[in-house]
PDB file of C-alpha atoms in Angstrom:
ATOM      1  CA  MET A 593      -0.121  -0.184   0.044  1.00  0.00           C
ATOM      2  CA  SER A 594       1.106   3.612  -0.724  1.00  0.00           C
ATOM      3  CA  THR A 595       1.019   6.826   1.847  1.00  0.00           C
ATOM      4  CA  ASP A 596       0.346   8.806  -1.199  1.00  0.00           C
ATOM      5  CA  PRO A 597      -3.703   8.871  -1.441  1.00  0.00           C
ATOM      6  CA  ARG A 598      -3.570   9.490  -5.182  1.00  0.00           C
ATOM      7  CA  TYR A 599      -1.974   6.415  -5.495  1.00  0.00           C
ATOM      8  CA  PRO A 600      -3.658   3.785  -2.793  1.00  0.00           C
ATOM      9  CA  VAL A 601      -2.104   0.529  -4.192  1.00  0.00           C
ATOM     10  CA  GLY A 602       1.035   2.550  -5.979  1.00  0.00           C
ATOM     11  CA  LYS A 603       1.870   3.317  -9.060  1.00  0.00           C
ATOM     12  CA  PHE A 604       1.071   1.062 -12.257  1.00  0.00           C
ATOM     13  CA  VAL A 605       4.721  -0.781 -13.227  1.00  0.00           C
ATOM     14  CA  MET A 606       4.485  -2.156 -16.781  1.00  0.00           C
ATOM     15  CA  PRO A 607       5.502  -5.677 -16.776  1.00  0.00           C
ATOM     16  CA  GLU A 608       8.056  -6.746 -19.586  1.00  0.00           C
ATOM     17  CA  SER A 609       6.757 -10.383 -19.607  1.00  0.00           C
ATOM     18  CA  VAL A 610       3.259 -12.013 -17.765  1.00  0.00           C
ATOM     19  CA  THR A 611       3.117 -15.596 -16.879  1.00  0.00           C
ATOM     20  CA  PRO A 612       0.035 -17.730 -17.463  1.00  0.00           C
ATOM     21  CA  GLU A 613      -0.491 -17.200 -13.693  1.00  0.00           C
ATOM     22  CA  GLU A 614      -0.622 -13.786 -13.300  1.00  0.00           C
ATOM     23  CA  LEU A 615      -2.789 -13.564 -16.303  1.00  0.00           C
ATOM     24  CA  GLN A 616      -5.214 -15.593 -14.517  1.00  0.00           C
ATOM     25  CA  ALA A 617      -4.685 -13.483 -11.350  1.00  0.00           C
ATOM     26  CA  TYR A 618      -5.217 -10.453 -13.415  1.00  0.00           C
ATOM     27  CA  VAL A 619      -8.670 -11.743 -14.857  1.00  0.00           C
ATOM     28  CA  ALA A 620      -9.883 -12.748 -11.460  1.00  0.00           C
ATOM     29  CA  ARG A 621      -9.352  -8.909 -10.226  1.00  0.00           C
ATOM     30  CA  ILE A 622     -11.032  -7.823 -13.189  1.00  0.00           C
ATOM     31  CA  ARG A 623     -13.809 -10.394 -12.779  1.00  0.00           C
ATOM     32  CA  THR A 624     -14.439  -9.564  -9.237  1.00  0.00           C
ATOM     33  CA  ALA A 625     -14.144  -5.688  -9.360  1.00  0.00           C
ATOM     34  CA  PRO A 626     -17.867  -4.835  -9.774  1.00  0.00           C
ATOM     35  CA  ALA A 627     -18.829  -6.991  -6.738  1.00  0.00           C
ATOM     36  CA  ARG A 628     -16.061  -5.257  -4.707  1.00  0.00           C
ATOM     37  CA  LEU A 629     -17.055  -1.742  -5.578  1.00  0.00           C
ATOM     38  CA  ALA A 630     -20.808  -2.140  -5.028  1.00  0.00           C
ATOM     39  CA  GLU A 631     -20.030  -3.682  -1.934  1.00  0.00           C
ATOM     40  CA  LEU A 632     -17.969  -0.674  -0.978  1.00  0.00           C
ATOM     41  CA  VAL A 633     -20.888   2.229  -1.952  1.00  0.00           C
ATOM     42  CA  ARG A 634     -23.703   0.010  -0.700  1.00  0.00           C
ATOM     43  CA  GLY A 635     -25.248   2.170   1.947  1.00  0.00           C
ATOM     44  CA  MET A 636     -23.059   5.245   1.475  1.00  0.00           C
ATOM     45  CA  SER A 637     -25.218   8.196   1.665  1.00  0.00           C
ATOM     46  CA  TRP A 638     -25.155  11.357  -1.128  1.00  0.00           C
ATOM     47  CA  ALA A 639     -23.169  13.215   1.017  1.00  0.00           C
ATOM     48  CA  GLN A 640     -20.299  10.471   0.986  1.00  0.00           C
ATOM     49  CA  LEU A 641     -20.619   9.710  -2.570  1.00  0.00           C
ATOM     50  CA  ASP A 642     -20.124  13.319  -2.995  1.00  0.00           C
ATOM     51  CA  THR A 643     -16.685  13.198  -0.847  1.00  0.00           C
ATOM     52  CA  PRO A 644     -13.568  13.236  -2.853  1.00  0.00           C
ATOM     53  CA  TYR A 645     -10.977  10.910  -2.015  1.00  0.00           C
ATOM     54  CA  ARG A 646      -8.263  13.281  -1.055  1.00  0.00           C
ATOM     55  CA  GLU A 647      -8.294  17.366  -1.736  1.00  0.00           C
ATOM     56  CA  GLY A 648      -8.564  18.236  -5.336  1.00  0.00           C
ATOM     57  CA  GLY A 649      -9.467  14.421  -6.238  1.00  0.00           C
ATOM     58  CA  TRP A 650     -12.768  13.172  -7.834  1.00  0.00           C
ATOM     59  CA  THR A 651     -15.743  12.321  -5.597  1.00  0.00           C
ATOM     60  CA  VAL A 652     -16.509   8.427  -5.055  1.00  0.00           C
ATOM     61  CA  ARG A 653     -19.532   9.321  -7.495  1.00  0.00           C
ATOM     62  CA  GLN A 654     -17.197  10.546 -10.063  1.00  0.00           C
ATOM     63  CA  VAL A 655     -14.818   7.258  -9.672  1.00  0.00           C
ATOM     64  CA  VAL A 656     -17.791   4.803  -9.750  1.00  0.00           C
ATOM     65  CA  HIS A 657     -18.837   6.630 -12.940  1.00  0.00           C
ATOM     66  CA  HIS A 658     -15.101   6.878 -14.656  1.00  0.00           C
ATOM     67  CA  LEU A 659     -14.909   2.906 -14.122  1.00  0.00           C
ATOM     68  CA  PRO A 660     -17.476   1.955 -16.598  1.00  0.00           C
ATOM     69  CA  ASP A 661     -16.304   4.673 -18.928  1.00  0.00           C
ATOM     70  CA  SER A 662     -12.586   3.620 -18.654  1.00  0.00           C
ATOM     71  CA  HIS A 663     -13.029   0.058 -18.942  1.00  0.00           C
ATOM     72  CA  MET A 664     -15.328   0.268 -21.857  1.00  0.00           C
ATOM     73  CA  GLN A 665     -12.242   1.570 -23.649  1.00  0.00           C
ATOM     74  CA  ALA A 666      -9.906  -1.079 -22.687  1.00  0.00           C
ATOM     75  CA  TYR A 667     -12.701  -3.673 -23.681  1.00  0.00           C
ATOM     76  CA  SER A 668     -13.235  -2.161 -27.073  1.00  0.00           C
ATOM     77  CA  ARG A 669      -9.588  -1.769 -27.542  1.00  0.00           C
ATOM     78  CA  MET A 670      -9.026  -5.634 -26.776  1.00  0.00           C
ATOM     79  CA  LYS A 671     -11.816  -6.171 -29.211  1.00  0.00           C
ATOM     80  CA  MET A 672      -9.907  -3.998 -31.710  1.00  0.00           C
ATOM     81  CA  ALA A 673      -6.475  -5.792 -31.224  1.00  0.00           C
ATOM     82  CA  LEU A 674      -8.575  -9.345 -31.618  1.00  0.00           C
ATOM     83  CA  THR A 675      -9.774  -8.524 -34.830  1.00  0.00           C
ATOM     84  CA  GLU A 676      -7.344  -5.844 -36.737  1.00  0.00           C
ATOM     85  CA  GLU A 677      -3.553  -5.533 -37.137  1.00  0.00           C
ATOM     86  CA  GLU A 678      -1.915  -3.371 -34.450  1.00  0.00           C
ATOM     87  CA  PRO A 679      -4.694  -0.866 -34.567  1.00  0.00           C
ATOM     88  CA  LEU A 680      -4.142   2.776 -33.409  1.00  0.00           C
ATOM     89  CA  ILE A 681      -6.633   3.931 -30.846  1.00  0.00           C
ATOM     90  CA  LYS A 682      -7.890   7.533 -29.891  1.00  0.00           C
ATOM     91  CA  PRO A 683      -7.498   8.498 -26.250  1.00  0.00           C
ATOM     92  CA  TYR A 684     -10.072  10.274 -24.468  1.00  0.00           C
ATOM     93  CA  ASP A 685      -9.782  13.221 -21.875  1.00  0.00           C
ATOM     94  CA  GLU A 686     -10.891  10.792 -18.853  1.00  0.00           C
ATOM     95  CA  ALA A 687     -10.704  14.283 -16.332  1.00  0.00           C
ATOM     96  CA  ALA A 688     -13.134  16.230 -19.138  1.00  0.00           C
ATOM     97  CA  TRP A 689     -15.270  13.354 -18.682  1.00  0.00           C
ATOM     98  CA  ALA A 690     -15.521  12.990 -14.788  1.00  0.00           C
ATOM     99  CA  GLN A 691     -17.127  16.734 -15.226  1.00  0.00           C
ATOM    100  CA  LEU A 692     -19.647  15.781 -17.418  1.00  0.00           C
ATOM    101  CA  PRO A 693     -23.420  15.766 -15.862  1.00  0.00           C
ATOM    102  CA  ASP A 694     -23.690  12.120 -15.841  1.00  0.00           C
ATOM    103  CA  SER A 695     -20.544  12.116 -13.876  1.00  0.00           C
ATOM    104  CA  VAL A 696     -21.653  14.073 -11.303  1.00  0.00           C
ATOM    105  CA  SER A 697     -25.167  13.822 -11.068  1.00  0.00           C
ATOM    106  CA  VAL A 698     -26.569   9.993 -11.759  1.00  0.00           C
ATOM    107  CA  PRO A 699     -26.966   7.553  -9.166  1.00  0.00           C
ATOM    108  CA  VAL A 700     -24.149   5.405  -9.056  1.00  0.00           C
ATOM    109  CA  GLU A 701     -26.267   2.218  -9.471  1.00  0.00           C
ATOM    110  CA  THR A 702     -26.332   3.081 -12.991  1.00  0.00           C
ATOM    111  CA  SER A 703     -22.788   2.528 -13.408  1.00  0.00           C
ATOM    112  CA  LEU A 704     -22.477  -0.536 -10.959  1.00  0.00           C
ATOM    113  CA  CYS A 705     -24.839  -2.104 -13.254  1.00  0.00           C
ATOM    114  CA  LEU A 706     -23.030  -0.812 -16.371  1.00  0.00           C
ATOM    115  CA  LEU A 707     -19.566  -1.961 -14.816  1.00  0.00           C
ATOM    116  CA  ASP A 708     -20.925  -5.437 -13.978  1.00  0.00           C
ATOM    117  CA  CYS A 709     -22.532  -6.360 -17.389  1.00  0.00           C
ATOM    118  CA  LEU A 710     -19.163  -5.199 -19.287  1.00  0.00           C
ATOM    119  CA  HIS A 711     -16.877  -6.941 -17.101  1.00  0.00           C
ATOM    120  CA  LYS A 712     -18.942 -10.457 -17.764  1.00  0.00           C
ATOM    121  CA  ARG A 713     -18.892  -9.659 -21.494  1.00  0.00           C
ATOM    122  CA  TRP A 714     -15.074  -8.436 -21.159  1.00  0.00           C
ATOM    123  CA  VAL A 715     -13.853 -11.425 -18.905  1.00  0.00           C
ATOM    124  CA  ALA A 716     -15.680 -14.103 -20.994  1.00  0.00           C
ATOM    125  CA  VAL A 717     -13.337 -12.664 -24.028  1.00  0.00           C
ATOM    126  CA  MET A 718     -10.384 -12.787 -21.533  1.00  0.00           C
ATOM    127  CA  GLU A 719     -11.114 -16.421 -20.832  1.00  0.00           C
ATOM    128  CA  THR A 720     -11.012 -17.464 -24.251  1.00  0.00           C
ATOM    129  CA  LEU A 721      -7.801 -16.137 -25.190  1.00  0.00           C
ATOM    130  CA  THR A 722      -4.811 -18.167 -26.520  1.00  0.00           C
ATOM    131  CA  VAL A 723      -1.402 -17.237 -25.542  1.00  0.00           C
ATOM    132  CA  GLU A 724      -0.749 -15.890 -28.912  1.00  0.00           C
ATOM    133  CA  GLN A 725      -3.971 -13.786 -28.550  1.00  0.00           C
ATOM    134  CA  TRP A 726      -2.500 -12.317 -25.533  1.00  0.00           C
ATOM    135  CA  GLN A 727       0.248 -11.118 -27.233  1.00  0.00           C
ATOM    136  CA  ARG A 728      -1.347  -9.280 -30.154  1.00  0.00           C
ATOM    137  CA  THR A 729      -1.139  -5.445 -29.745  1.00  0.00           C
ATOM    138  CA  PHE A 730      -2.690  -2.040 -30.208  1.00  0.00           C
ATOM    139  CA  ARG A 731      -0.964   1.205 -30.584  1.00  0.00           C
ATOM    140  CA  HIS A 732      -1.608   4.009 -28.106  1.00  0.00           C
ATOM    141  CA  PRO A 733      -0.426   7.627 -29.393  1.00  0.00           C
ATOM    142  CA  GLU A 734       0.781   8.364 -26.045  1.00  0.00           C
ATOM    143  CA  ILE A 735       1.987   5.165 -24.264  1.00  0.00           C
ATOM    144  CA  GLY A 736       3.238   3.242 -27.812  1.00  0.00           C
ATOM    145  CA  LEU A 737       2.607  -0.447 -28.513  1.00  0.00           C
ATOM    146  CA  LEU A 738       0.516  -2.523 -26.054  1.00  0.00           C
ATOM    147  CA  ARG A 739       0.219  -6.186 -25.689  1.00  0.00           C
ATOM    148  CA  LEU A 740      -3.078  -7.548 -24.351  1.00  0.00           C
ATOM    149  CA  GLU A 741      -1.538  -9.191 -21.429  1.00  0.00           C
ATOM    150  CA  VAL A 742      -0.235  -5.662 -20.311  1.00  0.00           C
ATOM    151  CA  LEU A 743      -3.713  -4.190 -20.815  1.00  0.00           C
ATOM    152  CA  ALA A 744      -4.789  -6.684 -18.617  1.00  0.00           C
ATOM    153  CA  ALA A 745      -2.297  -6.088 -15.637  1.00  0.00           C
ATOM    154  CA  LEU A 746      -3.282  -2.263 -16.178  1.00  0.00           C
ATOM    155  CA  TYR A 747      -6.964  -2.889 -15.684  1.00  0.00           C
ATOM    156  CA  ALA A 748      -6.567  -5.234 -12.705  1.00  0.00           C
ATOM    157  CA  TRP A 749      -4.358  -2.560 -11.610  1.00  0.00           C
ATOM    158  CA  HIS A 750      -6.913   0.090 -12.344  1.00  0.00           C
ATOM    159  CA  SER A 751      -9.732  -1.798 -10.648  1.00  0.00           C
ATOM    160  CA  ASP A 752      -7.914  -1.848  -7.481  1.00  0.00           C
ATOM    161  CA  HIS A 753      -6.409   1.737  -7.766  1.00  0.00           C
ATOM    162  CA  HIS A 754      -9.996   3.291  -7.791  1.00  0.00           C
ATOM    163  CA  ILE A 755     -11.351   0.772  -5.427  1.00  0.00           C
ATOM    164  CA  GLY A 756      -8.618   2.314  -3.344  1.00  0.00           C
ATOM    165  CA  HIS A 757     -10.043   5.459  -3.172  1.00  0.00           C
ATOM    166  CA  VAL A 758     -13.701   4.599  -2.520  1.00  0.00           C
ATOM    167  CA  MET A 759     -11.975   2.447   0.727  1.00  0.00           C
ATOM    168  CA  ALA A 760     -10.201   5.719   1.671  1.00  0.00           C
ATOM    169  CA  VAL A 761     -13.321   7.601   1.896  1.00  0.00           C
ATOM    170  CA  ALA A 762     -15.411   4.526   3.198  1.00  0.00           C
ATOM    171  CA  GLY A 763     -12.578   4.778   6.246  1.00  0.00           C
ATOM    172  CA  MET A 764     -11.139   1.467   5.147  1.00  0.00           C
TER     173      MET A 764
END
């Protein structure tokens, strides 16, 4: 664990290689993230949901809405990499998205439902990938070439990272 409230589980470290056991662990963390998040926010008041996890940070509500926004991007990028040769993806401005009306006022249950259904589809794809398919790539204009196995590592971390933010508000 980190003492920096921006990175409650530490900063992401991009793996050079990923073992089959690590991949299984990443997929398991992605599979369980929606339920872990839902359990944390269950019973939170509107005031708690609108509490930032740190000074200048997003509110719990914004974090909850950010997760399906971000993970939909990852799911689409994975499918593009599986069906196209080294596709170039388009980044998005996550900070701007977090300020849009749906991220600041819609009940969190909407995004909890979306995240749960999205992860069911995403995990269904990941559980069927071959060793060769995990090596497929896409190009991010700011990061460079990414393998799907690294995408899984990143989004397992991303899930834990934002769940850590919610845990901070929940006093855990």
